[in-house]
Amino acid sequence: MRLPTLLAAVLVLLVSAAVLAQDTPADPVQEELEALLAEHEHSELGYPEAYRAFLPRFEKFAKDHRGTEPEVRATLWLIQQAWWLREGNSMDKVNEAAMPLAEDLLKRHPNSPQLDLLVEYKYNFSKEQRDLLFNRLLEISHEPRVKAAAHFGLAQASPARDADGAPNPHFAALTTEFANVKWRETTYGAIASAYLNPLSPADLAQGKPAPEIEGIDHNGKPMKLSDYRGKVVLLDFWGDW
Amino acid sequence: MYPHERSLVQKYQDKPFAIVGVNSDPTLEFLRGVMKEKELTWPSFFDGGGTGGPIATRWGVRGWPTVYVIDHNGIITEGNRGNLDEVIERLVNEVPPARN
């Protein structure tokens, strides 16, 4: 390769690196939001106190950055944290605070990919509110992950199967059209299938053969429960919390 | 729970015994971090990143930890806690010696 050609090649590489870097500029608004979320998460205040302390800051952020995706996330925080408005067993105040925020998001950000969080925070909505919100998401969103989440929220609201054993329409959608949409590190298809084929207490009673489990280990390598046949196994459902 | 599990693994290291976890932490990276930090030597299924994962859902698990003891033939023996140690001790001693 002649020297000028080599120089030109190096130059092209440098320029494309610069262009690539420019393509993904750090978004200062997003960074500000992430800092705020982290600050709340690591706050040493107790829960209702942290909510009260951070509420004005999240409200101000949402107001200052109205119309942006970070604003959607900040408003979703307000919806999630409305939980702390509950009084004894009454969720009335929570429902009253969460619903207008959610409806406003749907109106102004119908295609935000973050609206699946409305389903994660479903405990802050009454049954009627959930029904309304999730059906509305199905109508307006073009985002597969949001539509899949809405189906999942609605699927859980009624029996998984009808009297003839047919899956309810929302689980049916999750095992077909939305089967490959990701939920965290797994798929809606895998979760729907678990809801549709649950093990009964009788299946898990003493004296019954342990049902097979097929999955992955901490390195993503396939493993099976039956790999341990011949040994006494302590099967331990756990999490670090 | 970890110290107890570690002591079981140690006690039965030369016996036909295994702990198999089903982990509901948020990411594979998180799970690897916990295993390293807490020095967990036994394997775990990674259940998709939350308590709503497919394995826990199918098994109807609603509280963590939930444990089952399974004998060497793959038969469920003990649904939950109580005298876990005694049950494991008895079952491990019931396993016939391996034929080579």
Tab-separated table of C-alpha atoms in Angstrom:
chain	number	residue	atom	x	y	z
A	1	MET	CA	0.000	0.000	0.000
A	2	ARG	CA	1.413	3.386	-0.986
A	3	LEU	CA	1.871	5.910	1.788
A	4	PRO	CA	-0.738	8.430	0.508
A	5	THR	CA	-3.315	5.606	0.315
A	6	LEU	CA	-2.495	4.595	3.872
A	7	LEU	CA	-2.804	8.188	5.062
A	8	ALA	CA	-6.133	8.528	3.290
A	9	ALA	CA	-7.351	5.327	4.930
A	10	VAL	CA	-6.330	6.556	8.359
A	11	LEU	CA	-8.027	9.871	7.656
A	12	VAL	CA	-11.258	8.121	6.637
A	13	LEU	CA	-11.141	6.094	9.845
A	14	LEU	CA	-10.618	9.200	11.971
A	15	VAL	CA	-13.429	11.085	10.259
A	16	SER	CA	-15.874	8.211	10.589
A	17	ALA	CA	-14.994	7.824	14.273
A	18	ALA	CA	-15.741	11.505	14.777
A	19	VAL	CA	-19.045	11.219	12.888
A	20	LEU	CA	-20.031	8.157	14.922
A	21	ALA	CA	-19.254	9.967	18.153
A	22	GLN	CA	-21.396	12.866	16.970
A	23	ASP	CA	-24.274	10.517	16.165
A	24	THR	CA	-24.683	9.562	19.804
A	25	PRO	CA	-24.148	12.762	21.736
A	26	ALA	CA	-24.712	12.554	25.472
A	27	ASP	CA	-28.148	14.059	26.112
A	28	PRO	CA	-27.738	16.438	29.053
A	29	VAL	CA	-31.463	16.299	29.882
A	30	GLN	CA	-31.387	12.498	29.997
A	31	GLU	CA	-28.238	12.668	32.115
A	32	GLU	CA	-29.886	15.092	34.524
A	33	LEU	CA	-32.846	12.726	34.867
A	34	GLU	CA	-30.640	9.702	35.468
A	35	ALA	CA	-28.755	11.612	38.158
A	36	LEU	CA	-32.053	12.545	39.817
A	37	LEU	CA	-33.346	8.945	39.687
A	38	ALA	CA	-30.063	7.674	41.134
A	39	GLU	CA	-30.103	10.285	43.866
A	40	HIS	CA	-33.605	9.211	44.876
A	41	GLU	CA	-32.713	5.532	44.718
A	42	HIS	CA	-29.721	5.985	46.995
A	43	SER	CA	-31.381	8.480	49.310
A	44	GLU	CA	-31.024	7.603	52.953
A	45	LEU	CA	-34.443	9.025	53.751
A	46	GLY	CA	-37.193	6.540	54.599
A	47	TYR	CA	-39.724	5.850	51.861
A	48	PRO	CA	-42.579	8.292	52.384
A	49	GLU	CA	-40.046	10.967	53.393
A	50	ALA	CA	-37.997	10.415	50.241
A	51	TYR	CA	-41.184	10.703	48.160
A	52	ARG	CA	-42.098	14.005	49.797
A	53	ALA	CA	-38.546	15.341	49.451
A	54	PHE	CA	-38.139	14.395	45.774
A	55	LEU	CA	-41.691	15.089	44.574
A	56	PRO	CA	-41.142	18.832	43.881
A	57	ARG	CA	-37.902	18.097	42.043
A	58	PHE	CA	-39.480	15.516	39.736
A	59	GLU	CA	-42.467	17.812	39.152
A	60	LYS	CA	-40.170	20.682	38.258
A	61	PHE	CA	-38.108	18.464	35.944
A	62	ALA	CA	-41.258	17.279	34.151
A	63	LYS	CA	-42.441	20.874	33.744
A	64	ASP	CA	-39.070	22.197	32.548
A	65	HIS	CA	-38.623	19.431	29.966
A	66	ARG	CA	-42.215	19.036	28.830
A	67	GLY	CA	-42.520	17.164	25.543
A	68	THR	CA	-39.330	15.089	25.873
A	69	GLU	CA	-38.772	11.401	26.636
A	70	PRO	CA	-37.017	12.279	29.919
A	71	GLU	CA	-40.221	14.102	30.894
A	72	VAL	CA	-42.167	10.883	30.220
A	73	ARG	CA	-39.824	9.006	32.552
A	74	ALA	CA	-40.098	11.673	35.257
A	75	THR	CA	-43.902	11.560	35.043
A	76	LEU	CA	-43.776	7.755	35.261
A	77	TRP	CA	-41.795	8.218	38.470
A	78	LEU	CA	-44.603	10.441	39.796
A	79	ILE	CA	-47.095	7.702	38.895
A	80	GLN	CA	-45.040	4.941	40.525
A	81	GLN	CA	-44.384	6.913	43.684
A	82	ALA	CA	-48.022	7.953	44.106
A	83	TRP	CA	-48.151	4.655	46.045
A	84	TRP	CA	-47.039	6.631	49.101
A	85	LEU	CA	-50.297	8.572	49.092
A	86	ARG	CA	-52.231	5.534	50.289
A	87	GLU	CA	-54.083	5.853	53.565
A	88	GLY	CA	-54.320	2.621	55.490
A	89	ASN	CA	-55.871	0.202	53.013
A	90	SER	CA	-57.420	2.928	50.910
A	91	MET	CA	-55.892	3.466	47.466
A	92	ASP	CA	-58.301	6.316	46.588
A	93	LYS	CA	-55.700	9.088	46.836
A	94	VAL	CA	-53.203	6.987	44.864
A	95	ASN	CA	-55.711	6.293	42.077
A	96	GLU	CA	-56.750	9.963	42.001
A	97	ALA	CA	-53.151	11.138	41.614
A	98	ALA	CA	-51.934	8.473	39.171
A	99	MET	CA	-54.761	8.390	36.634
A	100	PRO	CA	-54.693	12.026	35.381
A	101	LEU	CA	-50.910	11.809	34.983
A	102	ALA	CA	-51.272	8.605	32.959
A	103	GLU	CA	-54.055	9.987	30.768
A	104	ASP	CA	-52.019	13.097	30.090
A	105	LEU	CA	-49.013	10.978	29.034
A	106	LEU	CA	-51.177	8.942	26.674
A	107	LYS	CA	-52.521	12.112	25.109
A	108	ARG	CA	-49.190	13.866	24.609
A	109	HIS	CA	-46.824	10.900	24.138
A	110	PRO	CA	-48.962	8.149	22.547
A	111	ASN	CA	-45.956	6.414	21.013
A	112	SER	CA	-43.428	6.673	23.808
A	113	PRO	CA	-41.594	3.350	24.143
A	114	GLN	CA	-41.543	3.887	27.903
A	115	LEU	CA	-45.290	3.530	28.434
A	116	ASP	CA	-44.909	-0.175	29.211
A	117	LEU	CA	-44.026	1.046	32.711
A	118	LEU	CA	-47.693	1.947	33.181
A	119	VAL	CA	-48.287	-1.804	33.278
A	120	GLU	CA	-45.438	-2.342	35.768
A	121	TYR	CA	-47.058	0.265	38.012
A	122	LYS	CA	-50.539	-1.175	37.623
A	123	TYR	CA	-50.982	-1.549	41.393
A	124	ASN	CA	-51.507	2.227	41.543
A	125	PHE	CA	-54.619	2.063	39.350
A	126	SER	CA	-58.067	0.699	40.158
A	127	LYS	CA	-59.345	-2.254	38.160
A	128	GLU	CA	-61.501	0.056	36.020
A	129	GLN	CA	-58.607	2.455	35.434
A	130	ARG	CA	-56.321	-0.384	34.348
A	131	ASP	CA	-58.900	-1.703	31.936
A	132	LEU	CA	-59.305	1.728	30.395
A	133	LEU	CA	-55.591	2.558	30.233
A	134	PHE	CA	-54.368	-0.753	28.869
A	135	ASN	CA	-57.081	-0.934	26.196
A	136	ARG	CA	-56.215	2.626	25.196
A	137	LEU	CA	-52.516	1.667	24.939
A	138	LEU	CA	-53.457	-1.190	22.620
A	139	GLU	CA	-55.360	1.221	20.391
A	140	ILE	CA	-52.852	4.036	20.159
A	141	SER	CA	-49.319	2.708	20.624
A	142	HIS	CA	-47.230	1.543	17.678
A	143	GLU	CA	-44.511	0.185	19.975
A	144	PRO	CA	-44.497	-3.641	20.170
A	145	ARG	CA	-43.101	-3.580	23.719
A	146	VAL	CA	-45.863	-1.258	24.894
A	147	LYS	CA	-48.593	-3.243	23.149
A	148	ALA	CA	-47.207	-6.502	24.572
A	149	ALA	CA	-47.151	-4.991	28.068
A	150	ALA	CA	-50.758	-3.810	27.643
A	151	HIS	CA	-51.814	-7.310	26.550
A	152	PHE	CA	-50.014	-8.714	29.584
A	153	GLY	CA	-51.787	-6.307	31.949
A	154	LEU	CA	-55.159	-7.228	30.448
A	155	ALA	CA	-54.317	-10.954	30.290
A	156	GLN	CA	-53.776	-11.069	34.042
A	157	ALA	CA	-57.136	-9.425	34.727
A	158	SER	CA	-59.125	-12.484	33.654
A	159	PRO	CA	-58.719	-16.275	33.937
A	160	ALA	CA	-55.821	-17.514	31.797
A	161	ARG	CA	-58.087	-20.041	30.027
A	162	ASP	CA	-61.826	-20.268	29.461
A	163	ALA	CA	-64.018	-23.269	30.350
A	164	ASP	CA	-62.959	-25.034	27.125
A	165	GLY	CA	-59.294	-24.532	27.885
A	166	ALA	CA	-58.726	-21.828	25.266
A	167	PRO	CA	-56.284	-19.081	26.321
A	168	ASN	CA	-57.819	-15.668	26.951
A	169	PRO	CA	-57.301	-13.432	23.883
A	170	HIS	CA	-54.512	-11.415	25.490
A	171	PHE	CA	-52.451	-14.463	26.463
A	172	ALA	CA	-53.186	-15.791	22.966
A	173	ALA	CA	-51.687	-12.607	21.462
A	174	LEU	CA	-48.647	-12.905	23.731
A	175	THR	CA	-47.927	-16.467	22.639
A	176	THR	CA	-48.232	-15.598	18.934
A	177	GLU	CA	-47.778	-12.056	17.580
A	178	PHE	CA	-45.830	-10.816	20.621
A	179	ALA	CA	-44.080	-14.055	21.620
A	180	ASN	CA	-40.602	-12.702	20.877
A	181	VAL	CA	-40.998	-9.271	22.446
A	182	LYS	CA	-38.565	-8.938	25.321
A	183	TRP	CA	-39.556	-8.501	28.947
A	184	ARG	CA	-36.315	-7.783	30.771
A	185	GLU	CA	-34.058	-10.722	29.845
A	186	THR	CA	-36.821	-13.086	28.799
A	187	THR	CA	-39.815	-12.837	26.451
A	188	TYR	CA	-43.530	-12.256	26.864
A	189	GLY	CA	-44.012	-15.570	25.040
A	190	ALA	CA	-42.134	-17.483	27.779
A	191	ILE	CA	-44.041	-15.735	30.543
A	192	ALA	CA	-47.439	-16.196	28.904
A	193	SER	CA	-46.671	-19.863	28.437
A	194	ALA	CA	-45.889	-20.162	32.175
A	195	TYR	CA	-49.245	-18.568	33.047
A	196	LEU	CA	-51.057	-20.851	30.611
A	197	ASN	CA	-49.362	-24.013	31.880
A	198	PRO	CA	-49.022	-23.542	35.627
A	199	LEU	CA	-48.113	-26.414	37.909
A	200	SER	CA	-50.849	-27.182	40.410
A	201	PRO	CA	-50.141	-27.716	44.119
A	202	ALA	CA	-50.862	-31.419	43.434
A	203	ASP	CA	-48.090	-31.475	40.785
A	204	LEU	CA	-45.671	-30.183	43.404
A	205	ALA	CA	-46.773	-32.331	46.332
A	206	GLN	CA	-44.516	-34.728	48.215
A	207	GLY	CA	-44.049	-37.964	46.307
A	208	LYS	CA	-44.490	-36.382	42.866
A	209	PRO	CA	-41.675	-36.339	40.319
A	210	ALA	CA	-40.142	-32.861	40.212
A	211	PRO	CA	-41.219	-31.165	36.967
A	212	GLU	CA	-38.346	-30.517	34.572
A	213	ILE	CA	-36.860	-27.046	34.488
A	214	GLU	CA	-34.935	-25.987	31.396
A	215	GLY	CA	-33.180	-22.657	31.436
A	216	ILE	CA	-29.855	-20.873	31.541
A	217	ASP	CA	-27.273	-20.435	34.272
A	218	HIS	CA	-25.467	-17.246	35.331
A	219	ASN	CA	-23.279	-17.409	32.229
A	220	GLY	CA	-26.212	-17.905	29.893
A	221	LYS	CA	-25.330	-21.582	29.421
A	222	PRO	CA	-28.248	-24.029	29.103
A	223	MET	CA	-28.967	-26.167	32.162
A	224	LYS	CA	-31.685	-28.619	33.222
A	225	LEU	CA	-32.915	-29.719	36.623
A	226	SER	CA	-32.640	-33.353	35.493
A	227	ASP	CA	-28.870	-32.850	35.050
A	228	TYR	CA	-28.764	-33.379	38.838
A	229	ARG	CA	-30.610	-36.705	38.888
A	230	GLY	CA	-28.744	-39.135	41.189
A	231	LYS	CA	-28.149	-36.397	43.747
A	232	VAL	CA	-30.319	-35.033	46.510
A	233	VAL	CA	-31.227	-31.528	45.332
A	234	LEU	CA	-32.135	-28.504	47.393
A	235	LEU	CA	-34.082	-26.453	44.845
A	236	ASP	CA	-33.911	-22.882	46.068
A	237	PHE	CA	-35.930	-19.996	44.607
A	238	TRP	CA	-33.920	-16.969	45.673
A	239	GLY	CA	-32.953	-13.362	45.022
A	240	ASP	CA	-30.439	-11.062	46.639
A	241	TRP	CA	-32.874	-8.871	48.586
B	1	MET	CA	-29.664	-18.012	53.930
B	2	TYR	CA	-26.203	-17.905	52.270
B	3	PRO	CA	-24.190	-19.063	55.330
B	4	HIS	CA	-26.552	-21.995	55.837
B	5	GLU	CA	-26.343	-22.986	52.180
B	6	ARG	CA	-22.569	-22.663	52.211
B	7	SER	CA	-22.370	-24.951	55.242
B	8	LEU	CA	-24.595	-27.537	53.517
B	9	VAL	CA	-22.405	-27.467	50.412
B	10	GLN	CA	-19.347	-27.879	52.585
B	11	LYS	CA	-20.834	-30.639	54.760
B	12	TYR	CA	-21.890	-32.710	51.735
B	13	GLN	CA	-19.059	-31.866	49.360
B	14	ASP	CA	-18.178	-35.530	48.877
B	15	LYS	CA	-21.784	-36.734	48.948
B	16	PRO	CA	-24.495	-36.931	46.299
B	17	PHE	CA	-25.949	-33.541	47.114
B	18	ALA	CA	-26.442	-30.337	45.124
B	19	ILE	CA	-28.020	-26.953	45.612
B	20	VAL	CA	-29.750	-25.678	42.490
B	21	GLY	CA	-30.981	-22.109	42.630
B	22	VAL	CA	-33.660	-20.305	40.642
B	23	ASN	CA	-32.619	-16.680	40.750
B	24	SER	CA	-34.988	-13.724	40.337
B	25	ASP	CA	-32.484	-10.865	40.355
B	26	PRO	CA	-32.738	-8.229	37.595
B	27	THR	CA	-29.875	-9.131	35.232
B	28	LEU	CA	-27.315	-11.849	34.499
B	29	GLU	CA	-24.609	-9.345	35.372
B	30	PHE	CA	-26.233	-8.692	38.748
B	31	LEU	CA	-26.444	-12.439	39.428
B	32	ARG	CA	-22.785	-12.929	38.516
B	33	GLY	CA	-21.893	-10.047	40.850
B	34	VAL	CA	-23.815	-11.537	43.785
B	35	MET	CA	-22.302	-14.989	43.206
B	36	LYS	CA	-18.822	-13.522	43.216
B	37	GLU	CA	-19.324	-11.206	46.163
B	38	LYS	CA	-21.080	-13.789	48.341
B	39	GLU	CA	-18.836	-16.619	47.122
B	40	LEU	CA	-21.706	-18.813	45.985
B	41	THR	CA	-20.365	-21.955	44.347
B	42	TRP	CA	-23.616	-23.662	43.379
B	43	PRO	CA	-25.438	-23.147	40.070
B	44	SER	CA	-28.632	-21.156	39.598
B	45	PHE	CA	-31.143	-20.869	36.802
B	46	PHE	CA	-31.500	-17.216	35.808
B	47	ASP	CA	-35.251	-16.591	35.765
B	48	GLY	CA	-35.494	-13.770	33.257
B	49	GLY	CA	-34.815	-10.761	35.454
B	50	GLY	CA	-37.565	-10.451	38.039
B	51	THR	CA	-39.946	-12.212	40.374
B	52	GLY	CA	-42.416	-12.517	37.476
B	53	GLY	CA	-40.065	-14.804	35.531
B	54	PRO	CA	-41.275	-17.943	33.739
B	55	ILE	CA	-39.908	-20.557	36.180
B	56	ALA	CA	-41.229	-18.950	39.371
B	57	THR	CA	-44.536	-18.195	37.640
B	58	ARG	CA	-44.994	-21.779	36.449
B	59	TRP	CA	-44.086	-23.136	39.901
B	60	GLY	CA	-46.502	-20.700	41.551
B	61	VAL	CA	-43.784	-19.209	43.770
B	62	ARG	CA	-45.057	-16.151	45.647
B	63	GLY	CA	-42.504	-15.818	48.436
B	64	TRP	CA	-38.712	-15.845	48.388
B	65	PRO	CA	-36.895	-17.926	49.376
B	66	THR	CA	-39.041	-20.978	48.620
B	67	VAL	CA	-37.311	-24.346	48.711
B	68	TYR	CA	-38.016	-27.906	47.617
B	69	VAL	CA	-36.002	-30.983	48.500
B	70	ILE	CA	-35.818	-33.521	45.673
B	71	ASP	CA	-34.446	-37.010	46.251
B	72	HIS	CA	-31.885	-38.749	44.066
B	73	ASN	CA	-34.673	-40.254	41.942
B	74	GLY	CA	-36.080	-36.824	41.188
B	75	ILE	CA	-39.044	-37.163	43.553
B	76	ILE	CA	-40.225	-34.115	45.527
B	77	THR	CA	-39.776	-34.916	49.188
B	78	GLU	CA	-40.202	-31.814	51.222
B	79	GLY	CA	-42.313	-28.844	50.138
B	80	ASN	CA	-40.845	-26.373	52.537
B	81	ARG	CA	-38.529	-25.690	55.384
B	82	GLY	CA	-39.151	-27.121	58.844
B	83	ASN	CA	-36.568	-29.814	59.465
B	84	LEU	CA	-34.719	-29.234	56.198
B	85	ASP	CA	-31.363	-30.342	57.571
B	86	GLU	CA	-32.721	-33.614	58.938
B	87	VAL	CA	-34.505	-34.390	55.669
B	88	ILE	CA	-31.374	-33.733	53.608
B	89	GLU	CA	-29.253	-35.819	55.978
B	90	ARG	CA	-31.682	-38.741	55.742
B	91	LEU	CA	-32.007	-38.549	51.954
B	92	VAL	CA	-28.292	-38.244	51.305
B	93	ASN	CA	-27.712	-41.371	53.374
B	94	GLU	CA	-30.402	-43.223	51.403
B	95	VAL	CA	-28.659	-42.731	48.069
B	96	PRO	CA	-27.188	-46.085	47.010
B	97	PRO	CA	-23.440	-46.006	46.376
B	98	ALA	CA	-22.588	-45.318	42.754
B	99	ARG	CA	-21.704	-48.377	40.682
B	100	ASN	CA	-18.598	-47.787	38.654
